[in-house]
mmCIF file of N, CA, C and O in Angstrom:
data_model
loop_
_atom_site.group_PDB
_atom_site.id
_atom_site.type_symbol
_atom_site.label_atom_id
_atom_site.label_comp_id
_atom_site.label_asym_id
_atom_site.label_seq_id
_atom_site.Cartn_x
_atom_site.Cartn_y
_atom_site.Cartn_z
ATOM 1 N N MET A 1 0.849 -1.163 -0.005
ATOM 2 C CA MET A 1 -0.011 0.055 -0.014
ATOM 3 C C MET A 1 0.903 1.274 0.002
ATOM 4 O O MET A 1 0.527 2.210 -0.635
ATOM 5 N N LEU A 2 2.042 1.269 0.663
ATOM 6 C CA LEU A 2 2.824 2.430 0.760
ATOM 7 C C LEU A 2 3.430 2.691 -0.616
ATOM 8 O O LEU A 2 3.529 3.835 -1.016
ATOM 9 N N HIS A 3 3.638 1.662 -1.517
ATOM 10 C CA HIS A 3 4.128 1.918 -2.826
ATOM 11 C C HIS A 3 3.117 2.706 -3.670
ATOM 12 O O HIS A 3 3.445 3.578 -4.293
ATOM 13 N N VAL A 4 1.839 2.269 -3.446
ATOM 14 C CA VAL A 4 0.768 2.878 -4.297
ATOM 15 C C VAL A 4 0.612 4.393 -3.853
ATOM 16 O O VAL A 4 0.488 5.355 -4.617
ATOM 17 N N ILE A 5 0.716 4.619 -2.592
ATOM 18 C CA ILE A 5 0.521 6.046 -2.028
ATOM 19 C C ILE A 5 1.841 6.860 -2.579
ATOM 20 O O ILE A 5 1.575 7.996 -2.941
ATOM 21 N N ALA A 6 2.901 6.244 -2.499
ATOM 22 C CA ALA A 6 4.181 7.004 -2.901
ATOM 23 C C ALA A 6 4.125 7.331 -4.408
ATOM 24 O O ALA A 6 4.316 8.495 -4.850
ATOM 25 N N VAL A 7 3.721 6.348 -5.236
ATOM 26 C CA VAL A 7 3.551 6.628 -6.718
ATOM 27 C C VAL A 7 2.562 7.657 -6.933
ATOM 28 O O VAL A 7 2.682 8.593 -7.776
ATOM 29 N N CYS A 8 1.351 7.650 -6.300
ATOM 30 C CA CYS A 8 0.341 8.633 -6.514
ATOM 31 C C CYS A 8 0.827 9.980 -6.110
ATOM 32 O O CYS A 8 0.548 10.986 -6.684
ATOM 33 N N GLN A 9 1.523 10.123 -4.995
ATOM 34 C CA GLN A 9 1.994 11.422 -4.472
ATOM 35 C C GLN A 9 3.103 11.967 -5.471
ATOM 36 O O GLN A 9 3.080 13.175 -5.741
ATOM 37 N N ILE A 10 3.974 11.154 -5.945
ATOM 38 C CA ILE A 10 4.862 11.653 -6.946
ATOM 39 C C ILE A 10 4.207 12.034 -8.146
ATOM 40 O O ILE A 10 4.526 13.111 -8.750
ATOM 41 N N ARG A 11 3.282 11.281 -8.701
ATOM 42 C CA ARG A 11 2.508 11.735 -9.850
ATOM 43 C C ARG A 11 1.640 12.914 -9.717
ATOM 44 O O ARG A 11 1.624 13.835 -10.554
ATOM 45 N N ASP A 12 1.004 13.105 -8.637
ATOM 46 C CA ASP A 12 -0.075 14.136 -8.530
ATOM 47 C C ASP A 12 0.380 15.314 -7.841
ATOM 48 O O ASP A 12 -0.356 16.345 -7.757
ATOM 49 N N GLY A 13 1.742 15.415 -7.379
ATOM 50 C CA GLY A 13 2.164 16.659 -6.740
ATOM 51 C C GLY A 13 1.947 16.649 -5.308
ATOM 52 O O GLY A 13 1.533 15.779 -4.721
ATOM 53 N N GLY A 14 2.266 17.780 -4.722
ATOM 54 C CA GLY A 14 2.133 18.051 -3.292
ATOM 55 C C GLY A 14 3.455 17.800 -2.510
ATOM 56 O O GLY A 14 4.547 17.851 -3.143
ATOM 57 N N ARG A 15 3.294 17.550 -1.235
ATOM 58 C CA ARG A 15 4.611 17.431 -0.366
ATOM 59 C C ARG A 15 5.293 16.196 -0.811
ATOM 60 O O ARG A 15 6.566 16.231 -0.722
ATOM 61 N N GLY A 16 4.602 15.044 -1.139
ATOM 62 C CA GLY A 16 5.377 13.892 -1.513
ATOM 63 C C GLY A 16 6.185 14.021 -2.777
ATOM 64 O O GLY A 16 7.374 13.671 -2.786
ATOM 65 N N GLN A 17 5.677 14.774 -3.634
ATOM 66 C CA GLN A 17 6.420 15.031 -4.895
ATOM 67 C C GLN A 17 7.568 15.933 -4.612
ATOM 68 O O GLN A 17 8.747 15.680 -5.179
ATOM 69 N N GLY A 18 7.357 16.911 -3.833
ATOM 70 C CA GLY A 18 8.462 17.838 -3.410
ATOM 71 C C GLY A 18 9.682 16.989 -2.720
ATOM 72 O O GLY A 18 10.802 17.287 -3.013
ATOM 73 N N TYR A 19 9.271 16.257 -1.775
ATOM 74 C CA TYR A 19 10.298 15.435 -1.098
ATOM 75 C C TYR A 19 11.064 14.479 -2.084
ATOM 76 O O TYR A 19 12.297 14.404 -2.057
ATOM 77 N N TYR A 20 10.351 13.872 -3.046
ATOM 78 C CA TYR A 20 10.952 12.997 -4.025
ATOM 79 C C TYR A 20 11.811 13.695 -4.897
ATOM 80 O O TYR A 20 13.014 13.374 -5.085
ATOM 81 N N LEU A 21 11.387 14.965 -5.359
ATOM 82 C CA LEU A 21 12.322 15.786 -6.268
ATOM 83 C C LEU A 21 13.603 16.320 -5.530
ATOM 84 O O LEU A 21 14.690 16.370 -6.073
ATOM 85 N N ARG A 22 13.439 16.634 -4.242
ATOM 86 C CA ARG A 22 14.620 16.984 -3.370
ATOM 87 C C ARG A 22 15.560 15.793 -3.294
ATOM 88 O O ARG A 22 16.861 16.076 -3.368
ATOM 89 N N LYS A 23 14.998 14.687 -3.194
ATOM 90 C CA LYS A 23 16.088 13.389 -3.168
ATOM 91 C C LYS A 23 16.694 13.258 -4.448
ATOM 92 O O LYS A 23 17.948 13.009 -4.424
ATOM 93 N N ILE A 24 16.014 13.479 -5.527
ATOM 94 C CA ILE A 24 16.596 13.378 -6.916
ATOM 95 C C ILE A 24 17.708 14.455 -7.027
ATOM 96 O O ILE A 24 18.854 14.149 -7.492
ATOM 97 N N ALA A 25 17.334 15.586 -6.578
ATOM 98 C CA ALA A 25 18.375 16.707 -6.577
ATOM 99 C C ALA A 25 19.620 16.443 -5.797
ATOM 100 O O ALA A 25 20.787 16.950 -6.112
ATOM 101 N N GLU A 26 19.425 15.682 -4.694
ATOM 102 C CA GLU A 26 20.585 15.276 -3.762
ATOM 103 C C GLU A 26 21.460 14.245 -4.493
ATOM 104 O O GLU A 26 22.517 13.868 -3.878
ATOM 105 N N GLY A 27 20.954 13.699 -5.606
ATOM 106 C CA GLY A 27 21.793 12.692 -6.358
ATOM 107 C C GLY A 27 21.397 11.279 -6.131
ATOM 108 O O GLY A 27 22.013 10.325 -6.669
ATOM 109 N N LYS A 28 20.213 11.126 -5.583
ATOM 110 C CA LYS A 28 19.645 9.857 -5.394
ATOM 111 C C LYS A 28 19.056 9.253 -6.774
ATOM 112 O O LYS A 28 18.626 10.101 -7.634
ATOM 113 N N THR A 29 19.034 8.098 -7.036
ATOM 114 C CA THR A 29 18.374 7.429 -8.173
ATOM 115 C C THR A 29 16.903 7.521 -7.948
ATOM 116 O O THR A 29 16.425 7.683 -6.739
ATOM 117 N N PRO A 30 16.024 7.477 -8.977
ATOM 118 C CA PRO A 30 14.645 7.467 -8.786
ATOM 119 C C PRO A 30 14.195 6.336 -7.813
ATOM 120 O O PRO A 30 13.278 6.657 -7.024
ATOM 121 N N ALA A 31 14.754 5.185 -7.928
ATOM 122 C CA ALA A 31 14.368 4.096 -7.005
ATOM 123 C C ALA A 31 14.769 4.304 -5.616
ATOM 124 O O ALA A 31 13.995 4.178 -4.568
ATOM 125 N N GLU A 32 15.981 5.001 -5.334
ATOM 126 C CA GLU A 32 16.328 5.460 -3.965
ATOM 127 C C GLU A 32 15.272 6.548 -3.394
ATOM 128 O O GLU A 32 15.031 6.469 -2.189
ATOM 129 N N ALA A 33 15.037 7.396 -4.184
ATOM 130 C CA ALA A 33 14.232 8.563 -3.823
ATOM 131 C C ALA A 33 12.760 8.065 -3.493
ATOM 132 O O ALA A 33 12.205 8.572 -2.497
ATOM 133 N N ARG A 34 12.260 7.119 -4.388
ATOM 134 C CA ARG A 34 10.970 6.523 -3.968
ATOM 135 C C ARG A 34 11.012 5.714 -2.748
ATOM 136 O O ARG A 34 10.121 5.801 -1.936
ATOM 137 N N ARG A 35 12.127 4.947 -2.458
ATOM 138 C CA ARG A 35 12.328 4.243 -1.241
ATOM 139 C C ARG A 35 12.417 5.215 0.062
ATOM 140 O O ARG A 35 11.644 4.843 1.022
ATOM 141 N N ALA A 36 12.925 6.306 -0.144
ATOM 142 C CA ALA A 36 13.000 7.341 0.903
ATOM 143 C C ALA A 36 11.647 7.907 1.236
ATOM 144 O O ALA A 36 11.224 7.975 2.327
ATOM 145 N N LEU A 37 10.930 8.074 0.169
ATOM 146 C CA LEU A 37 9.525 8.557 0.266
ATOM 147 C C LEU A 37 8.604 7.584 0.938
ATOM 148 O O LEU A 37 7.905 7.800 1.936
ATOM 149 N N LYS A 38 8.808 6.294 0.555
ATOM 150 C CA LYS A 38 8.058 5.248 1.303
ATOM 151 C C LYS A 38 8.385 5.009 2.772
ATOM 152 O O LYS A 38 7.487 4.882 3.601
ATOM 153 N N ARG A 39 9.690 5.287 3.073
ATOM 154 C CA ARG A 39 10.061 5.239 4.489
ATOM 155 C C ARG A 39 9.452 6.372 5.293
ATOM 156 O O ARG A 39 9.056 6.236 6.374
ATOM 157 N N ARG A 40 9.395 7.616 4.652
ATOM 158 C CA ARG A 40 8.844 8.674 5.294
ATOM 159 C C ARG A 40 7.337 8.451 5.487
ATOM 160 O O ARG A 40 6.794 8.754 6.552
ATOM 161 N N LEU A 41 6.680 7.842 4.532
ATOM 162 C CA LEU A 41 5.150 7.547 4.592
ATOM 163 C C LEU A 41 4.989 6.599 5.656
ATOM 164 O O LEU A 41 4.024 6.657 6.496
ATOM 165 N N SER A 42 5.912 5.583 5.860
ATOM 166 C CA SER A 42 5.652 4.585 6.829
ATOM 167 C C SER A 42 5.918 5.182 8.232
ATOM 168 O O SER A 42 5.126 4.822 9.289
ATOM 169 N N ASN A 43 6.750 6.177 8.449
ATOM 170 C CA ASN A 43 6.890 6.900 9.664
ATOM 171 C C ASN A 43 5.681 7.668 10.041
ATOM 172 O O ASN A 43 5.213 7.578 11.154
ATOM 173 N N VAL A 44 4.933 8.248 9.023
ATOM 174 C CA VAL A 44 3.881 9.048 9.334
ATOM 175 C C VAL A 44 2.662 8.093 9.673
ATOM 176 O O VAL A 44 1.946 8.334 10.713
ATOM 177 N N VAL A 45 2.447 7.004 9.052
ATOM 178 C CA VAL A 45 1.450 6.004 9.441
ATOM 179 C C VAL A 45 1.781 5.557 10.788
ATOM 180 O O VAL A 45 0.718 5.353 11.650
ATOM 181 N N TYR A 46 3.057 5.213 11.090
ATOM 182 C CA TYR A 46 3.332 4.691 12.502
ATOM 183 C C TYR A 46 2.954 5.639 13.567
ATOM 184 O O TYR A 46 2.366 5.440 14.610
ATOM 185 N N TRP A 47 3.371 6.958 13.442
ATOM 186 C CA TRP A 47 2.979 8.082 14.310
ATOM 187 C C TRP A 47 1.511 8.227 14.551
ATOM 188 O O TRP A 47 0.982 8.455 15.587
ATOM 189 N N ILE A 48 0.752 8.148 13.431
ATOM 190 C CA ILE A 48 -0.698 8.194 13.464
ATOM 191 C C ILE A 48 -1.297 7.083 14.277
ATOM 192 O O ILE A 48 -2.193 7.378 15.035
ATOM 193 N N MET A 49 -0.855 5.896 14.068
ATOM 194 C CA MET A 49 -1.298 4.786 14.809
ATOM 195 C C MET A 49 -0.955 4.934 16.215
ATOM 196 O O MET A 49 -1.842 4.642 17.106
ATOM 197 N N LYS A 50 0.186 5.412 16.641
ATOM 198 C CA LYS A 50 0.602 5.622 18.040
ATOM 199 C C LYS A 50 -0.268 6.661 18.677
ATOM 200 O O LYS A 50 -0.818 6.415 19.817
ATOM 201 N N ARG A 51 -0.659 7.668 17.962
ATOM 202 C CA ARG A 51 -1.467 8.820 18.405
ATOM 203 C C ARG A 51 -2.891 8.247 18.700
ATOM 204 O O ARG A 51 -3.499 8.497 19.651
ATOM 205 N N ASP A 52 -3.319 7.400 17.712
ATOM 206 C CA ASP A 52 -4.671 6.980 17.839
ATOM 207 C C ASP A 52 -4.809 5.909 19.090
ATOM 208 O O ASP A 52 -5.804 5.860 19.799
ATOM 209 N N GLN A 53 -3.690 5.194 19.196
ATOM 210 C CA GLN A 53 -3.681 4.249 20.397
ATOM 211 C C GLN A 53 -3.715 4.983 21.728
ATOM 212 O O GLN A 53 -4.408 4.631 22.704
ATOM 213 N N ARG A 54 -2.898 6.078 21.770
ATOM 214 C CA ARG A 54 -2.914 6.875 23.037
ATOM 215 C C ARG A 54 -4.307 7.511 23.277
ATOM 216 O O ARG A 54 -4.777 7.517 24.440
ATOM 217 N N ASN A 55 -4.915 7.963 22.204
ATOM 218 C CA ASN A 55 -6.400 8.635 22.342
ATOM 219 C C ASN A 55 -7.234 7.464 22.785
ATOM 220 O O ASN A 55 -8.096 7.717 23.709
ATOM 221 N N HIS A 56 -7.170 6.280 22.262
ATOM 222 C CA HIS A 56 -8.082 5.182 22.714
ATOM 223 C C HIS A 56 -7.920 4.813 24.226
ATOM 224 O O HIS A 56 -8.834 4.649 24.823
ATOM 225 N N LEU A 57 -6.644 4.691 24.500
ATOM 226 C CA LEU A 57 -6.375 4.384 25.902
ATOM 227 C C LEU A 57 -6.904 5.468 26.827
ATOM 228 O O LEU A 57 -7.250 5.169 28.005
ATOM 229 N N ALA A 58 -6.632 6.714 26.474
ATOM 230 C CA ALA A 58 -7.122 7.820 27.348
ATOM 231 C C ALA A 58 -8.680 7.760 27.517
ATOM 232 O O ALA A 58 -9.163 8.050 28.546
ATOM 233 N N GLN A 59 -9.256 7.459 26.386
ATOM 234 C CA GLN A 59 -10.813 7.445 26.571
ATOM 235 C C GLN A 59 -11.284 6.315 27.333
ATOM 236 O O GLN A 59 -12.357 6.366 27.995
ATOM 237 N N ALA A 60 -10.483 5.119 27.321
ATOM 238 C CA ALA A 60 -10.907 3.976 28.021
ATOM 239 C C ALA A 60 -10.678 4.211 29.565
ATOM 240 O O ALA A 60 -11.345 3.563 30.371
ATOM 241 N N ALA A 61 -9.752 5.032 29.967
ATOM 242 C CA ALA A 61 -9.520 5.273 31.405
ATOM 243 C C ALA A 61 -10.476 6.065 32.098
ATOM 244 O O ALA A 61 -11.405 6.614 31.682
#
């Protein structure tokens, strides 16, 4: 799923595309830049899941 999100962000513009283009400008290959974007996306998903878990635990208490 992260691959699909990354490809859509690269194609459609926005922050994902800007990040990808910055990595290309740093000398990364397109595959390396795409991998870096996927890693960034996975970090965002992880932190959202952590936040949701904290909120759920706080509501349960």
